[in-house]
Coordinates of N, CA and C in Angstrom, one line a residue:
M19 N -19.9 35.5 -103.9 CA -19.2 35.7 -102.4 C -18.7 34.4 -102.0
K20 N -17.6 33.9 -101.8 CA -17.1 32.6 -101.2 C -16.8 32.9 -99.7
I21 N -17.5 31.8 -99.2 CA -17.5 31.9 -97.5 C -17.0 30.4 -97.3
I22 N -16.8 30.2 -95.9 CA -16.7 29.2 -95.2 C -17.5 28.9 -94.4
L23 N -18.2 27.6 -94.3 CA -19.5 27.6 -93.5 C -18.6 27.1 -92.2
T24 N -19.2 27.8 -91.0 CA -19.0 27.2 -89.6 C -20.0 26.3 -89.0
Q25 N -21.1 26.2 -89.5 CA -22.2 25.4 -89.2 C -22.7 24.8 -90.1
E26 N -23.7 23.7 -89.8 CA -24.2 23.2 -90.9 C -25.6 23.6 -91.5
V27 N -25.8 24.2 -92.6 CA -26.6 25.0 -93.1 C -27.6 24.1 -94.4
T28 N -28.8 23.8 -94.0 CA -29.5 22.9 -94.9 C -29.5 23.4 -96.2
G29 N -29.3 22.3 -97.2 CA -29.5 22.8 -98.7 C -27.9 23.3 -99.2
L30 N -26.9 23.4 -98.3 CA -25.8 24.6 -98.8 C -24.7 23.6 -98.6
G31 N -24.4 23.1 -97.1 CA -23.1 22.3 -96.7 C -22.7 22.2 -95.3
T32 N -21.9 21.4 -94.8 CA -21.4 21.1 -93.5 C -20.3 22.2 -93.3
P33 N -20.2 22.1 -91.6 CA -19.1 23.2 -91.5 C -17.7 22.7 -92.0
G34 N -17.1 23.7 -92.4 CA -15.5 23.5 -93.0 C -15.8 23.5 -94.5
D35 N -17.1 23.4 -95.0 CA -17.2 23.4 -96.5 C -16.7 24.7 -97.0
I36 N -16.3 25.1 -98.3 CA -16.1 26.2 -99.0 C -17.3 26.4 -99.8
V37 N -17.9 27.4 -99.9 CA -19.2 27.2 -100.8 C -19.4 28.9 -101.3
E38 N -20.1 28.7 -102.6 CA -20.0 30.2 -103.3 C -21.7 30.4 -103.1
V39 N -21.7 31.4 -102.6 CA -23.3 32.1 -102.4 C -23.3 33.6 -103.0
K40 N -24.5 33.7 -103.3 CA -24.9 35.5 -103.6 C -24.5 36.4 -102.6
D41 N -24.2 37.6 -102.8 CA -23.4 38.6 -102.1 C -24.8 38.6 -100.8
G42 N -25.9 38.9 -101.0 CA -26.6 39.3 -100.4 C -27.2 38.4 -99.3
Y43 N -27.0 37.0 -99.6 CA -27.4 36.2 -98.8 C -26.1 35.7 -97.6
G44 N -25.1 35.8 -98.3 CA -23.9 35.8 -97.1 C -23.6 36.7 -96.5
R45 N -23.9 38.0 -96.8 CA -23.3 39.3 -96.0 C -24.8 39.7 -95.3
N46 N -26.1 39.4 -95.3 CA -27.0 39.7 -94.8 C -27.7 38.8 -93.8
Y47 N -27.1 37.5 -94.1 CA -28.0 36.4 -93.4 C -26.7 35.4 -92.4
L48 N -25.8 34.8 -93.7 CA -24.8 33.9 -93.0 C -23.8 34.1 -92.4
L49 N -23.4 35.6 -92.5 CA -22.1 36.1 -91.8 C -22.7 36.6 -90.4
P50 N -23.8 37.5 -90.3 CA -24.2 37.8 -89.2 C -24.6 37.1 -88.0
Q51 N -25.5 35.7 -88.8 CA -26.0 35.0 -88.0 C -24.9 33.6 -87.4
G52 N -23.7 34.0 -87.9 CA -22.6 33.0 -87.5 C -22.6 31.7 -88.1
F53 N -23.3 31.5 -89.3 CA -23.2 30.0 -89.9 C -21.9 30.3 -90.8
A54 N -21.2 31.4 -90.9 CA -19.8 31.2 -92.0 C -19.2 32.5 -91.8
I55 N -18.0 32.0 -92.2 CA -16.8 33.4 -92.3 C -16.6 33.6 -93.6
P56 N -16.0 34.7 -93.8 CA -15.4 35.1 -95.1 C -14.1 34.4 -95.4
W57 N -14.4 34.1 -96.5 CA -13.2 32.9 -97.0 C -12.0 34.0 -97.6
S58 N -10.8 33.5 -96.8 CA -9.4 34.1 -97.1 C -8.4 32.8 -96.8
K59 N -7.2 33.4 -97.2 CA -6.1 32.0 -97.0 C -6.0 31.6 -95.5
G60 N -6.2 32.8 -94.7 CA -6.2 32.3 -93.2 C -7.1 31.8 -92.6
G61 N -8.3 31.8 -93.5 CA -9.7 31.1 -93.0 C -9.4 30.0 -93.4
E62 N -9.1 29.7 -94.3 CA -9.0 28.0 -95.0 C -8.1 27.4 -94.0
K63 N -7.0 27.9 -93.4 CA -6.2 27.2 -92.4 C -7.5 26.8 -91.1
Q64 N -8.5 27.3 -91.0 CA -9.4 27.1 -89.8 C -10.1 25.9 -90.2
I65 N -10.2 25.6 -91.4 CA -11.0 24.7 -92.2 C -10.7 23.2 -91.4
V66 N -9.4 23.2 -90.8 CA -8.8 21.8 -90.1 C -9.2 21.9 -88.7
T67 N -9.2 23.2 -88.3 CA -9.8 22.8 -86.5 C -11.4 22.5 -86.8
I68 N -12.2 23.2 -87.8 CA -13.5 22.9 -87.5 C -14.0 21.6 -88.0
K69 N -13.0 21.0 -88.9 CA -13.4 19.8 -89.3 C -13.1 18.9 -88.4
R70 N -11.9 18.9 -87.6 CA -11.6 18.0 -86.4 C -12.5 18.1 -85.1
A71 N -13.1 19.4 -85.0 CA -14.2 19.4 -83.9 C -15.3 18.8 -84.4
R72 N -15.7 18.7 -85.8 CA -17.0 18.1 -86.2 C -16.9 16.7 -86.0
S73 N -15.9 16.0 -86.7 CA -15.5 14.8 -86.6 C -15.5 14.0 -85.1
A74 N -15.2 15.0 -84.0 CA -15.4 14.5 -82.9 C -16.6 14.3 -82.1
R75 N -17.6 14.9 -82.8 CA -19.4 15.0 -82.1 C -20.1 14.3 -82.9
E76 N -19.7 14.0 -84.4 CA -20.2 13.4 -85.4 C -20.4 11.9 -85.6
I77 N -21.5 11.4 -85.8 CA -21.6 10.0 -86.1 C -20.5 9.4 -86.9
R78 N -19.7 8.4 -86.8 CA -18.3 7.8 -87.3 C -18.6 7.4 -88.7
D79 N -19.7 6.6 -88.8 CA -20.1 6.0 -90.0 C -21.5 5.7 -90.2
L80 N -21.9 5.0 -91.4 CA -22.9 4.4 -91.7 C -23.6 3.6 -90.7
G81 N -22.7 2.7 -90.5 CA -22.8 1.6 -89.2 C -23.3 2.1 -88.3
H82 N -22.5 3.1 -87.8 CA -22.6 3.3 -86.2 C -23.8 4.4 -86.3
A83 N -24.7 5.0 -87.6 CA -25.6 5.8 -87.6 C -26.7 5.0 -87.5
N84 N -26.5 3.7 -87.9 CA -27.7 2.5 -88.2 C -27.7 1.8 -86.4
E85 N -26.6 2.0 -85.8 CA -27.0 1.4 -84.2 C -27.5 2.4 -83.5
V86 N -27.3 3.8 -83.4 CA -27.7 5.0 -83.0 C -29.2 5.0 -83.7
K87 N -29.4 4.6 -84.4 CA -31.0 4.6 -84.8 C -31.7 3.7 -84.3
A88 N -31.3 2.6 -84.3 CA -31.7 1.4 -83.6 C -32.4 1.7 -82.2
Q89 N -31.3 2.3 -81.6 CA -31.3 2.7 -80.0 C -32.2 3.7 -79.7
L90 N -32.5 4.7 -80.7 CA -33.5 5.6 -80.4 C -34.7 5.3 -80.8
E91 N -35.0 4.5 -81.8 CA -36.1 4.3 -82.3 C -37.0 3.1 -81.2
G92 N -35.9 2.5 -80.5 CA -36.8 1.7 -79.3 C -36.8 2.4 -78.0
L93 N -36.8 3.7 -78.1 CA -36.6 4.5 -76.9 C -37.9 5.4 -76.8
T94 N -38.5 5.6 -75.6 CA -39.7 6.4 -75.5 C -39.1 7.6 -74.9
V95 N -39.0 8.8 -74.9 CA -38.7 9.9 -74.5 C -39.9 10.8 -73.8
K96 N -39.6 10.9 -72.5 CA -40.8 11.4 -71.6 C -40.1 13.0 -71.4
L97 N -41.0 13.9 -71.3 CA -40.6 15.2 -70.9 C -42.1 15.9 -70.5
S98 N -41.6 16.5 -69.2 CA -42.8 16.8 -68.1 C -42.6 18.5 -68.3
L99 N -43.4 19.2 -68.5 CA -43.1 20.8 -68.6 C -44.6 21.3 -68.3
R100 N -44.6 22.6 -67.4 CA -45.6 23.4 -66.9 C -46.8 23.3 -68.0
A101 N -48.0 23.2 -67.7 CA -49.1 23.3 -68.7 C -50.4 23.8 -67.6
G102 N -51.0 24.5 -68.8 CA -52.5 25.1 -68.3 C -53.6 24.1 -68.0
K103 N -54.8 24.4 -68.1 CA -55.6 23.6 -67.2 C -56.0 22.8 -68.8
E104 N -56.2 23.2 -70.0 CA -56.5 22.6 -71.3 C -55.3 21.8 -71.9
G105 N -54.3 21.9 -71.1 CA -52.9 21.0 -71.6 C -51.9 22.0 -72.5
R106 N -52.2 23.0 -72.6 CA -51.4 24.1 -73.5 C -50.2 24.1 -72.4
L107 N -49.1 24.1 -73.0 CA -47.7 24.2 -72.4 C -47.4 25.9 -72.3
Y108 N -46.8 26.3 -71.3 CA -46.2 27.6 -70.8 C -45.1 27.6 -71.8
G109 N -45.0 28.4 -73.2 CA -43.9 28.3 -73.7 C -44.0 27.0 -74.8
S110 N -43.2 26.5 -75.4 CA -43.0 25.2 -76.4 C -41.8 24.6 -76.1
V111 N -41.7 23.5 -76.8 CA -40.5 22.6 -76.8 C -39.6 23.3 -77.3
T112 N -38.3 23.2 -77.1 CA -37.1 23.6 -77.6 C -36.3 22.3 -77.8
P113 N -35.5 22.2 -79.0 CA -34.5 21.1 -79.4 C -33.8 20.7 -78.1
A114 N -33.3 21.6 -77.3 CA -32.2 21.8 -76.6 C -32.9 20.8 -75.3
E115 N -34.3 20.9 -74.8 CA -35.0 20.3 -73.7 C -35.1 18.7 -74.5
V116 N -35.5 18.4 -75.8 CA -35.6 17.0 -76.2 C -34.3 16.2 -76.1
V117 N -33.1 17.0 -76.6 CA -31.8 16.3 -76.5 C -31.7 15.8 -75.0
D118 N -31.9 16.8 -74.0 CA -32.0 16.5 -72.6 C -32.2 15.2 -72.1
A119 N -33.9 15.2 -72.8 CA -34.7 14.1 -72.3 C -34.2 12.8 -73.0
V120 N -33.5 13.0 -74.1 CA -33.2 11.6 -74.6 C -32.0 11.1 -74.2
Q121 N -31.2 11.8 -73.3 CA -30.1 11.5 -72.6 C -30.7 11.0 -71.2
K122 N -31.8 11.6 -70.8 CA -32.2 10.8 -69.3 C -33.0 10.1 -69.5
A123 N -33.3 9.5 -70.6 CA -33.7 8.2 -70.9 C -33.0 7.2 -71.4
G124 N -31.7 7.7 -71.2 CA -31.0 6.3 -71.6 C -30.4 6.3 -73.1
G125 N -30.6 7.4 -73.8 CA -30.1 7.5 -75.1 C -28.7 8.2 -75.1
P126 N -28.1 8.2 -76.6 CA -27.1 9.1 -76.8 C -27.0 10.4 -76.9
Q127 N -25.7 10.8 -76.6 CA -25.6 12.4 -76.9 C -26.1 12.5 -78.4
L128 N -26.7 13.6 -78.6 CA -27.2 14.2 -79.8 C -27.0 15.7 -80.3
D129 N -26.8 15.9 -81.3 CA -26.8 17.3 -81.6 C -27.9 17.9 -82.0
R130 N -28.4 18.9 -81.3 CA -29.6 19.7 -81.2 C -30.2 20.2 -82.8
R131 N -28.9 20.7 -83.4 CA -29.3 21.5 -84.5 C -29.7 20.5 -85.6
R132 N -29.5 18.9 -85.4 CA -30.0 17.7 -86.3 C -31.3 17.6 -86.3
L133 N -32.1 18.1 -85.0 CA -33.3 17.5 -84.6 C -34.2 18.4 -85.4
E134 N -35.1 17.4 -85.8 CA -36.4 18.3 -86.6 C -37.9 17.8 -85.5
L135 N -38.3 19.0 -85.1 CA -39.5 18.9 -84.4 C -40.9 19.2 -85.4
P136 N -41.6 18.5 -85.2 CA -43.0 18.7 -85.7 C -43.7 19.8 -85.7
G137 N -43.3 21.0 -86.4 CA -43.8 22.3 -86.0 C -43.3 22.6 -84.6
H138 N -44.3 23.5 -83.7 CA -44.2 24.1 -82.6 C -44.9 23.3 -81.8
V139 N -44.6 22.8 -80.9 CA -44.9 21.8 -79.8 C -45.4 22.7 -78.6
K140 N -46.6 22.8 -78.6 CA -47.0 23.7 -77.6 C -48.4 23.1 -76.9
T141 N -48.6 21.9 -77.0 CA -49.6 21.3 -76.4 C -48.8 19.9 -75.8
V142 N -49.9 19.3 -74.6 CA -49.4 17.9 -74.2 C -49.8 17.2 -75.0
G143 N -49.1 16.0 -75.4 CA -49.5 14.7 -76.3 C -48.3 14.1 -76.7
D144 N -48.4 13.5 -77.7 CA -47.5 12.7 -78.7 C -47.1 12.9 -79.6
Y145 N -45.6 13.2 -79.7 CA -45.2 13.6 -81.0 C -44.3 12.9 -81.5
K146 N -44.0 12.6 -82.8 CA -42.8 12.0 -83.7 C -42.0 12.9 -83.8
V147 N -40.7 12.6 -83.7 CA -39.4 13.7 -83.7 C -38.5 13.1 -84.5
Q148 N -37.9 13.7 -85.7 CA -36.8 13.3 -86.6 C -35.6 13.8 -86.4
I149 N -34.6 12.9 -86.2 CA -33.2 13.2 -86.1 C -32.2 13.0 -87.5
K150 N -31.5 13.7 -88.0 CA -30.9 13.3 -89.4 C -29.3 13.0 -88.5
L151 N -29.3 11.7 -88.5 CA -28.0 11.3 -88.2 C -27.0 11.0 -88.9
H152 N -27.1 10.8 -90.2 CA -26.0 10.9 -91.6 C -27.0 11.2 -92.3
P153 N -26.2 11.7 -93.6 CA -26.6 12.0 -94.6 C -27.8 10.9 -95.2
E154 N -27.6 9.8 -95.0 CA -28.7 8.5 -95.4 C -29.4 7.9 -94.4
V155 N -29.2 8.3 -93.2 CA -29.9 7.7 -92.0 C -30.6 8.7 -91.2
A156 N -31.8 8.7 -91.1 CA -32.8 9.4 -89.9 C -33.4 8.4 -89.3
A157 N -33.3 8.7 -87.9 CA -34.1 8.2 -87.1 C -35.5 8.7 -86.6
V158 N -36.6 8.2 -86.2 CA -37.8 8.9 -85.5 C -38.2 8.1 -84.5
F159 N -38.5 9.2 -83.4 CA -38.7 8.5 -82.1 C -40.0 9.2 -81.5
T160 N -40.7 8.7 -80.7 CA -42.0 9.3 -79.8 C -41.6 10.1 -78.6
L161 N -41.9 11.6 -78.6 CA -41.6 12.2 -77.6 C -43.3 12.6 -77.0
K162 N -43.0 11.9 -75.5 CA -44.3 12.2 -74.8 C -44.4 13.4 -74.2
V163 N -44.9 14.4 -74.3 CA -45.2 15.6 -73.4 C -46.1 15.4 -72.5
S164 N -45.8 15.8 -71.4 CA -47.2 15.8 -70.4 C -47.0 16.9 -69.4
A165 N -48.0 17.2 -68.6 CA -48.2 18.5 -67.5 C -47.4 18.0 -66.4
A166 N -46.5 18.9 -65.8 CA -45.8 18.6 -64.8 C -46.9 18.5 -63.5
K167 N -46.6 17.7 -62.6 CA -47.4 17.8 -61.6 C -47.2 18.8 -60.3

């Protein structure tokens, strides 16, 4: 099955790529989740708009990715959430909350889909968070989760 990716899928490609996948994977997962659209001549014209939108929010080049990496690694991101007596959070930390905390700490605008949390963050403490800025550049920064007063 030939499809056009609308979002980044790890191990498959980036938005705007035309890829060949097995029928079941495309029909049962990629299409219903909105990660892809079926390939067609008209769909191929949409690639231009998909790639234009991606380039607007993507890191421009390797040099820019290294600048953002240096900025992120010098940053300490603090996130204060409701927690119980033993430091267990009500719920878990989401990538969207981490991206908002990075901006509040003076960091750059990040794409939450490129963020890799170390498992489910459900307790108070320090965590190492990785973000893939560029195919060759990944930044790691510290996330300090504390209980809200």
